[in-house]
PDB file of C-alpha atoms in Angstrom:
ATOM      1  CA  GLY P   1      -5.990  -7.016  -3.259  1.00 62.00           C
ATOM      2  CA  ALA P   2      -8.605  -8.359  -0.905  1.00 67.00           C
ATOM      3  CA  VAL P   3      -9.979  -6.117   1.811  1.00 89.00           C
ATOM      4  CA  VAL P   4     -10.610  -6.933   5.444  1.00 93.00           C
ATOM      5  CA  SER P   5     -12.229  -4.403   7.744  1.00 95.00           C
ATOM      6  CA  GLN P   6     -12.466  -4.192  11.512  1.00 96.00           C
ATOM      7  CA  HIS P   7     -14.867  -2.323  13.719  1.00 96.00           C
ATOM      8  CA  PRO P   8     -14.372  -0.412  15.878  1.00 97.00           C
ATOM      9  CA  SER P   9     -10.902   0.925  15.179  1.00 95.00           C
ATOM     10  CA  TRP P  10     -10.526   1.837  18.816  1.00 96.00           C
ATOM     11  CA  VAL P  11     -12.553   1.373  21.962  1.00 97.00           C
ATOM     12  CA  ILE P  12     -12.254   2.354  25.604  1.00 97.00           C
ATOM     13  CA  CYS P  13     -14.217   0.382  28.153  1.00 96.00           C
ATOM     14  CA  LYS P  14     -14.425   0.035  31.893  1.00 96.00           C
ATOM     15  CA  SER P  15     -13.051  -2.930  33.724  1.00 97.00           C
ATOM     16  CA  GLY P  16     -15.600  -5.725  34.012  1.00 97.00           C
ATOM     17  CA  THR P  17     -17.526  -4.883  30.852  1.00 97.00           C
ATOM     18  CA  SER P  18     -17.534  -6.805  27.568  1.00 97.00           C
ATOM     19  CA  VAL P  19     -16.410  -5.539  24.206  1.00 97.00           C
ATOM     20  CA  LYS P  20     -17.202  -6.960  20.766  1.00 97.00           C
ATOM     21  CA  ILE P  21     -14.855  -6.520  17.813  1.00 98.00           C
ATOM     22  CA  GLU P  22     -15.991  -7.301  14.275  1.00 97.00           C
ATOM     23  CA  CYS P  23     -13.861  -8.547  11.407  1.00 96.00           C
ATOM     24  CA  ARG P  24     -15.325  -8.537   7.907  1.00 96.00           C
ATOM     25  CA  SER P  25     -14.043  -9.710   4.566  1.00 93.00           C
ATOM     26  CA  LEU P  26     -15.416  -7.176   2.114  1.00 92.00           C
ATOM     27  CA  ASP P  27     -14.817  -8.689  -1.304  1.00 87.00           C
ATOM     28  CA  PHE P  28     -14.313 -12.387  -0.678  1.00 88.00           C
ATOM     29  CA  GLN P  29     -15.730 -15.159   1.450  1.00 89.00           C
ATOM     30  CA  ALA P  30     -13.590 -16.213   4.374  1.00 89.00           C
ATOM     31  CA  THR P  31     -14.305 -19.625   5.830  1.00 88.00           C
ATOM     32  CA  THR P  32     -11.333 -19.156   8.099  1.00 90.00           C
ATOM     33  CA  MET P  33     -10.245 -16.043   9.962  1.00 93.00           C
ATOM     34  CA  PHE P  34      -7.471 -15.540  12.472  1.00 93.00           C
ATOM     35  CA  TRP P  35      -7.369 -13.325  15.537  1.00 96.00           C
ATOM     36  CA  TYR P  36      -4.096 -11.884  16.785  1.00 96.00           C
ATOM     37  CA  ARG P  37      -3.126  -9.768  19.751  1.00 96.00           C
ATOM     38  CA  GLN P  38      -0.226  -7.369  19.823  1.00 94.00           C
ATOM     39  CA  PHE P  39       1.090  -5.753  22.982  1.00 91.00           C
ATOM     40  CA  PRO P  40       3.199  -2.571  22.727  1.00 86.00           C
ATOM     41  CA  LYS P  41       6.642  -3.125  21.259  1.00 82.00           C
ATOM     42  CA  GLN P  42       5.873  -6.798  20.676  1.00 87.00           C
ATOM     43  CA  SER P  43       4.983  -8.907  17.690  1.00 89.00           C
ATOM     44  CA  LEU P  44       1.632 -10.425  16.793  1.00 92.00           C
ATOM     45  CA  MET P  45       0.590 -13.493  18.705  1.00 93.00           C
ATOM     46  CA  LEU P  46      -2.075 -15.776  17.300  1.00 93.00           C
ATOM     47  CA  MET P  47      -4.988 -16.119  19.699  1.00 95.00           C
ATOM     48  CA  ALA P  48      -7.418 -18.309  17.810  1.00 95.00           C
ATOM     49  CA  THR P  49      -8.584 -19.597  14.470  1.00 92.00           C
ATOM     50  CA  SER P  50     -12.180 -18.784  13.639  1.00 92.00           C
ATOM     51  CA  ASN P  51     -13.994 -21.304  11.456  1.00 89.00           C
ATOM     52  CA  GLU P  52     -17.313 -20.574   9.797  1.00 88.00           C
ATOM     53  CA  GLY P  53     -19.986 -22.930  11.068  1.00 86.00           C
ATOM     54  CA  SER P  54     -17.871 -24.591  13.733  1.00 88.00           C
ATOM     55  CA  LYS P  55     -16.109 -23.851  16.981  1.00 91.00           C
ATOM     56  CA  ALA P  56     -13.028 -21.720  17.067  1.00 93.00           C
ATOM     57  CA  THR P  57      -9.643 -23.249  17.775  1.00 93.00           C
ATOM     58  CA  TYR P  58      -7.748 -21.481  20.537  1.00 95.00           C
ATOM     59  CA  GLU P  59      -4.003 -21.311  21.009  1.00 93.00           C
ATOM     60  CA  GLN P  60      -2.466 -22.615  24.168  1.00 93.00           C
ATOM     61  CA  GLY P  61      -2.865 -20.187  27.038  1.00 93.00           C
ATOM     62  CA  VAL P  62      -5.803 -18.287  25.525  1.00 95.00           C
ATOM     63  CA  GLU P  63      -8.977 -18.549  27.603  1.00 94.00           C
ATOM     64  CA  LYS P  64     -11.841 -19.519  25.339  1.00 93.00           C
ATOM     65  CA  ASP P  65     -14.438 -18.419  27.868  1.00 95.00           C
ATOM     66  CA  LYS P  66     -12.899 -14.980  28.054  1.00 96.00           C
ATOM     67  CA  PHE P  67     -12.350 -14.441  24.348  1.00 97.00           C
ATOM     68  CA  LEU P  68     -15.541 -15.561  22.650  1.00 96.00           C
ATOM     69  CA  ILE P  69     -15.344 -16.028  18.908  1.00 95.00           C
ATOM     70  CA  ASN P  70     -18.321 -16.353  16.619  1.00 93.00           C
ATOM     71  CA  HIS P  71     -17.958 -16.894  12.875  1.00 92.00           C
ATOM     72  CA  ALA P  72     -21.597 -16.482  11.953  1.00 84.00           C
ATOM     73  CA  SER P  73     -21.226 -16.005   8.220  1.00 91.00           C
ATOM     74  CA  LEU P  74     -18.704 -16.352   5.444  1.00 91.00           C
ATOM     75  CA  THR P  75     -17.798 -12.673   5.741  1.00 93.00           C
ATOM     76  CA  LEU P  76     -17.991 -11.959   9.458  1.00 95.00           C
ATOM     77  CA  SER P  77     -16.152 -13.097  12.552  1.00 96.00           C
ATOM     78  CA  THR P  78     -16.544 -11.447  15.940  1.00 96.00           C
ATOM     79  CA  LEU P  79     -14.291 -11.476  18.979  1.00 97.00           C
ATOM     80  CA  THR P  80     -15.896 -10.620  22.305  1.00 97.00           C
ATOM     81  CA  VAL P  81     -13.629  -9.822  25.222  1.00 97.00           C
ATOM     82  CA  THR P  82     -15.711 -10.684  28.257  1.00 97.00           C
ATOM     83  CA  SER P  83     -15.206  -9.126  31.685  1.00 96.00           C
ATOM     84  CA  ALA P  84     -12.356  -7.068  30.347  1.00 96.00           C
ATOM     85  CA  HIS P  85      -9.472  -6.100  32.620  1.00 96.00           C
ATOM     86  CA  PRO P  86      -6.666  -3.581  32.110  1.00 96.00           C
ATOM     87  CA  GLU P  87      -4.271  -6.382  31.162  1.00 95.00           C
ATOM     88  CA  ASP P  88      -6.525  -7.094  28.158  1.00 96.00           C
ATOM     89  CA  SER P  89      -5.637  -3.678  26.756  1.00 96.00           C
ATOM     90  CA  SER P  90      -3.959  -4.436  23.460  1.00 96.00           C
ATOM     91  CA  PHE P  91      -4.105  -4.121  19.693  1.00 96.00           C
ATOM     92  CA  TYR P  92      -6.336  -6.834  18.215  1.00 97.00           C
ATOM     93  CA  ILE P  93      -5.916  -7.700  14.534  1.00 96.00           C
ATOM     94  CA  CYS P  94      -7.794 -10.170  12.388  1.00 96.00           C
ATOM     95  CA  SER P  95      -6.738 -11.739   9.136  1.00 93.00           C
ATOM     96  CA  ALA P  96      -8.169 -13.989   6.478  1.00 90.00           C
ATOM     97  CA  PRO P  97      -6.675 -15.956   3.618  1.00 85.00           C
ATOM     98  CA  LYS P  98      -8.493 -15.596   0.350  1.00 77.00           C
ATOM     99  CA  ILE P  99      -7.848 -19.270  -0.285  1.00 75.00           C
ATOM    100  CA  PRO P 100      -7.980 -21.133   3.042  1.00 68.00           C
ATOM    101  CA  GLY P 101      -5.790 -24.135   3.667  1.00 64.00           C
ATOM    102  CA  LYS P 102      -3.516 -23.347   0.772  1.00 65.00           C
ATOM    103  CA  GLY P 103      -0.934 -21.286   2.608  1.00 62.00           C
ATOM    104  CA  GLY P 104      -1.854 -18.337   0.493  1.00 69.00           C
ATOM    105  CA  GLU P 105      -1.502 -14.660   1.142  1.00 76.00           C
ATOM    106  CA  GLN P 106      -3.133 -13.347   4.288  1.00 82.00           C
ATOM    107  CA  TYR P 107      -5.139 -10.147   4.284  1.00 88.00           C
ATOM    108  CA  PHE P 108      -5.148  -8.197   7.501  1.00 91.00           C
ATOM    109  CA  GLY P 109      -7.655  -5.862   9.035  1.00 93.00           C
ATOM    110  CA  PRO P 110      -6.503  -2.438  10.231  1.00 93.00           C
ATOM    111  CA  GLY P 111      -6.691  -3.510  13.866  1.00 95.00           C
ATOM    112  CA  THR P 112      -8.703  -2.485  16.914  1.00 97.00           C
ATOM    113  CA  ARG P 113      -7.041  -0.789  19.842  1.00 96.00           C
ATOM    114  CA  LEU P 114      -8.703  -1.767  23.099  1.00 97.00           C
ATOM    115  CA  THR P 115      -8.072   0.215  26.271  1.00 97.00           C
ATOM    116  CA  VAL P 116      -9.594  -1.059  29.491  1.00 97.00           C
ATOM    117  CA  THR P 117      -9.693   1.460  32.316  1.00 96.00           C
TER     118      THR P 117
ATOM    119  CA  LYS B   1       6.571 -25.522  17.127  1.00 84.00           C
ATOM    120  CA  GLN B   2       7.689 -22.929  14.604  1.00 89.00           C
ATOM    121  CA  GLU B   3       9.825 -20.085  15.915  1.00 92.00           C
ATOM    122  CA  VAL B   4      10.689 -17.035  13.864  1.00 95.00           C
ATOM    123  CA  THR B   5      13.557 -14.714  14.729  1.00 96.00           C
ATOM    124  CA  GLN B   6      14.408 -11.362  13.196  1.00 96.00           C
ATOM    125  CA  ILE B   7      17.764  -9.632  13.335  1.00 94.00           C
ATOM    126  CA  PRO B   8      18.476  -6.861  14.036  1.00 93.00           C
ATOM    127  CA  ALA B   9      15.741  -5.761  16.416  1.00 94.00           C
ATOM    128  CA  ALA B  10      16.362  -2.145  15.485  1.00 95.00           C
ATOM    129  CA  LEU B  11      18.285  -0.407  12.753  1.00 96.00           C
ATOM    130  CA  SER B  12      19.022   3.261  12.112  1.00 97.00           C
ATOM    131  CA  VAL B  13      20.553   4.294   8.796  1.00 96.00           C
ATOM    132  CA  PRO B  14      21.078   7.478   6.801  1.00 97.00           C
ATOM    133  CA  GLU B  15      18.911   8.090   3.786  1.00 97.00           C
ATOM    134  CA  GLY B  16      20.097   6.437   0.596  1.00 97.00           C
ATOM    135  CA  GLU B  17      21.683   3.369   2.150  1.00 97.00           C
ATOM    136  CA  ASN B  18      20.943  -0.131   0.967  1.00 97.00           C
ATOM    137  CA  LEU B  19      20.053  -2.430   3.839  1.00 95.00           C
ATOM    138  CA  VAL B  20      19.228  -6.032   4.648  1.00 96.00           C
ATOM    139  CA  LEU B  21      16.792  -7.333   7.220  1.00 97.00           C
ATOM    140  CA  ASN B  22      17.129 -10.933   8.322  1.00 97.00           C
ATOM    141  CA  CYS B  23      14.512 -13.507   9.253  1.00 97.00           C
ATOM    142  CA  SER B  24      15.138 -17.086  10.345  1.00 97.00           C
ATOM    143  CA  PHE B  25      12.690 -19.881  11.100  1.00 95.00           C
ATOM    144  CA  THR B  26      13.189 -23.190  12.866  1.00 94.00           C
ATOM    145  CA  ASP B  27      10.839 -25.433  10.903  1.00 88.00           C
ATOM    146  CA  SER B  28      11.725 -25.445   7.223  1.00 84.00           C
ATOM    147  CA  ALA B  29       8.455 -27.150   6.303  1.00 85.00           C
ATOM    148  CA  ILE B  30       6.750 -23.877   5.547  1.00 86.00           C
ATOM    149  CA  TYR B  31       4.293 -23.195   2.779  1.00 83.00           C
ATOM    150  CA  ASN B  32       5.127 -19.555   2.164  1.00 88.00           C
ATOM    151  CA  LEU B  33       6.871 -16.669   3.839  1.00 92.00           C
ATOM    152  CA  GLN B  34       5.416 -13.191   3.968  1.00 93.00           C
ATOM    153  CA  TRP B  35       6.974  -9.820   4.767  1.00 96.00           C
ATOM    154  CA  PHE B  36       4.916  -7.010   6.259  1.00 95.00           C
ATOM    155  CA  ARG B  37       5.349  -3.408   7.188  1.00 96.00           C
ATOM    156  CA  GLN B  38       3.718  -1.894  10.257  1.00 94.00           C
ATOM    157  CA  ASP B  39       3.621   1.808  10.992  1.00 93.00           C
ATOM    158  CA  PRO B  40       3.222   2.915  14.633  1.00 88.00           C
ATOM    159  CA  GLY B  41      -0.283   2.260  15.906  1.00 85.00           C
ATOM    160  CA  LYS B  42      -1.391   0.872  12.563  1.00 88.00           C
ATOM    161  CA  GLY B  43      -2.224  -2.493  11.054  1.00 89.00           C
ATOM    162  CA  LEU B  44      -0.098  -4.552   8.702  1.00 91.00           C
ATOM    163  CA  THR B  45       0.723  -3.824   5.103  1.00 90.00           C
ATOM    164  CA  SER B  46       1.766  -6.834   3.072  1.00 90.00           C
ATOM    165  CA  LEU B  47       4.983  -6.220   1.164  1.00 94.00           C
ATOM    166  CA  LEU B  48       5.996  -9.498  -0.412  1.00 94.00           C
ATOM    167  CA  LEU B  49       4.886 -13.107  -0.371  1.00 91.00           C
ATOM    168  CA  ILE B  50       7.445 -15.735  -1.317  1.00 91.00           C
ATOM    169  CA  GLN B  51       6.071 -19.128  -2.154  1.00 87.00           C
ATOM    170  CA  SER B  52       8.084 -22.118  -0.962  1.00 84.00           C
ATOM    171  CA  SER B  53       8.910 -23.031  -4.553  1.00 87.00           C
ATOM    172  CA  GLN B  54      10.364 -19.592  -5.195  1.00 88.00           C
ATOM    173  CA  ARG B  55      13.736 -18.177  -4.308  1.00 91.00           C
ATOM    174  CA  GLU B  56      12.867 -14.501  -4.325  1.00 94.00           C
ATOM    175  CA  GLN B  57      10.304 -11.830  -5.028  1.00 94.00           C
ATOM    176  CA  THR B  58      10.773  -8.232  -6.023  1.00 96.00           C
ATOM    177  CA  SER B  59       8.574  -5.171  -5.733  1.00 95.00           C
ATOM    178  CA  GLY B  60      10.060  -1.804  -6.541  1.00 96.00           C
ATOM    179  CA  ARG B  61      12.991  -1.164  -4.210  1.00 97.00           C
ATOM    180  CA  LEU B  62      12.227  -4.281  -2.189  1.00 97.00           C
ATOM    181  CA  ASN B  63      13.635  -7.720  -2.805  1.00 97.00           C
ATOM    182  CA  ALA B  64      12.960 -10.704  -0.570  1.00 97.00           C
ATOM    183  CA  SER B  65      14.771 -14.012  -0.792  1.00 96.00           C
ATOM    184  CA  LEU B  66      13.953 -17.366   0.712  1.00 96.00           C
ATOM    185  CA  ASP B  67      16.232 -20.303   1.491  1.00 94.00           C
ATOM    186  CA  LYS B  68      14.042 -22.999   2.985  1.00 91.00           C
ATOM    187  CA  SER B  69      16.827 -25.475   3.570  1.00 90.00           C
ATOM    188  CA  SER B  70      18.698 -23.079   5.813  1.00 93.00           C
ATOM    189  CA  GLY B  71      15.547 -21.594   7.324  1.00 94.00           C
ATOM    190  CA  ARG B  72      16.313 -18.040   6.297  1.00 96.00           C
ATOM    191  CA  SER B  73      14.770 -15.135   4.453  1.00 97.00           C
ATOM    192  CA  THR B  74      16.141 -11.682   3.823  1.00 97.00           C
ATOM    193  CA  LEU B  75      14.466  -8.438   2.874  1.00 97.00           C
ATOM    194  CA  TYR B  76      16.658  -6.097   0.882  1.00 97.00           C
ATOM    195  CA  ILE B  77      15.694  -2.430   0.707  1.00 98.00           C
ATOM    196  CA  ALA B  78      17.515  -0.385  -1.881  1.00 98.00           C
ATOM    197  CA  ALA B  79      18.138   3.345  -1.644  1.00 97.00           C
ATOM    198  CA  SER B  80      16.311   3.725   1.644  1.00 97.00           C
ATOM    199  CA  GLN B  81      14.098   6.758   2.239  1.00 97.00           C
ATOM    200  CA  PRO B  82      12.710   8.355   5.428  1.00 97.00           C
ATOM    201  CA  GLY B  83       9.290   7.061   4.394  1.00 97.00           C
ATOM    202  CA  ASP B  84      10.611   3.540   4.788  1.00 97.00           C
ATOM    203  CA  SER B  85      10.798   4.062   8.547  1.00 97.00           C
ATOM    204  CA  ALA B  86       8.535   1.444  10.125  1.00 97.00           C
ATOM    205  CA  THR B  87       8.634  -1.957  11.769  1.00 96.00           C
ATOM    206  CA  TYR B  88       9.168  -4.827   9.365  1.00 97.00           C
ATOM    207  CA  LEU B  89       7.755  -8.219  10.247  1.00 96.00           C
ATOM    208  CA  CYS B  90       8.292 -11.559   8.620  1.00 96.00           C
ATOM    209  CA  ALA B  91       5.879 -14.434   9.062  1.00 94.00           C
ATOM    210  CA  ALA B  92       6.135 -18.107   8.187  1.00 93.00           C
ATOM    211  CA  ILE B  93       2.979 -19.724   6.845  1.00 87.00           C
ATOM    212  CA  GLU B  94       2.523 -23.341   7.846  1.00 82.00           C
ATOM    213  CA  THR B  95       2.003 -26.036   5.263  1.00 72.00           C
ATOM    214  CA  SER B  96      -1.176 -27.533   6.624  1.00 67.00           C
ATOM    215  CA  GLY B  97      -3.221 -24.396   6.625  1.00 65.00           C
ATOM    216  CA  SER B  98      -2.882 -20.675   6.760  1.00 74.00           C
ATOM    217  CA  ARG B  99      -1.551 -20.035  10.243  1.00 81.00           C
ATOM    218  CA  LEU B 100       1.207 -17.460  10.467  1.00 88.00           C
ATOM    219  CA  THR B 101       4.016 -17.360  12.974  1.00 92.00           C
ATOM    220  CA  PHE B 102       5.487 -13.893  13.253  1.00 94.00           C
ATOM    221  CA  GLY B 103       8.957 -12.731  14.134  1.00 95.00           C
ATOM    222  CA  GLU B 104       9.505  -9.946  16.662  1.00 94.00           C
ATOM    223  CA  GLY B 105      10.148  -7.439  13.913  1.00 95.00           C
ATOM    224  CA  THR B 106      12.915  -5.043  12.952  1.00 97.00           C
ATOM    225  CA  GLN B 107      12.280  -1.396  13.752  1.00 96.00           C
ATOM    226  CA  LEU B 108      13.836   0.630  10.952  1.00 97.00           C
ATOM    227  CA  THR B 109      14.603   4.334  11.118  1.00 97.00           C
ATOM    228  CA  VAL B 110      15.876   6.090   8.005  1.00 97.00           C
ATOM    229  CA  ASN B 111      17.312   9.487   8.844  1.00 97.00           C
ATOM    230  CA  PRO B 112      17.110  12.326   6.306  1.00 95.00           C
TER     231      PRO B 112
END
């Protein structure tokens, strides 16, 4: 199956700093990638859809100025949590369909655990 | 807006039992439905993808069924093992793209 990687796998940062998380498709080109957030004991909630070459689409209630998404190439999307606060501590997971727009199988990254102190 | 519900929220069974996990969705206009496994602190492992034109998919001891008209899917695990202990998530894939809506998950514990 297709492989999606994330970096870093975990990160601890101080309140007020910014953190960048990378999501890469390793063996296929991903024109669309999705970013999810998962709080402890809860399910995954879609934050935004990352589109290569255009602006990301954010879900209702997600601050686009706080969660900056850049889809600079067909294999890389980055999520930057700006001015992080302890309530941003969560598990962030990205995914990509191998065939976008076709409702096909999603391939998920291993996730990044962010802890803001 | 699609809503996905999973029942039960938690399940504890002795090793060897056959079990069924339930998933329901409010909007039957889905493209596909996908079942995942998530171990504590880990990412998602895809188990089965059922296309909207299919009724079921099988992989080893796992069998997933889909009834679009009633908005339901079930995951059947045969002869459960302690290694099956994990949280199982179902997700509905919308027709217009690839967005997934996840259920809350079923936390399964298989006791030796």
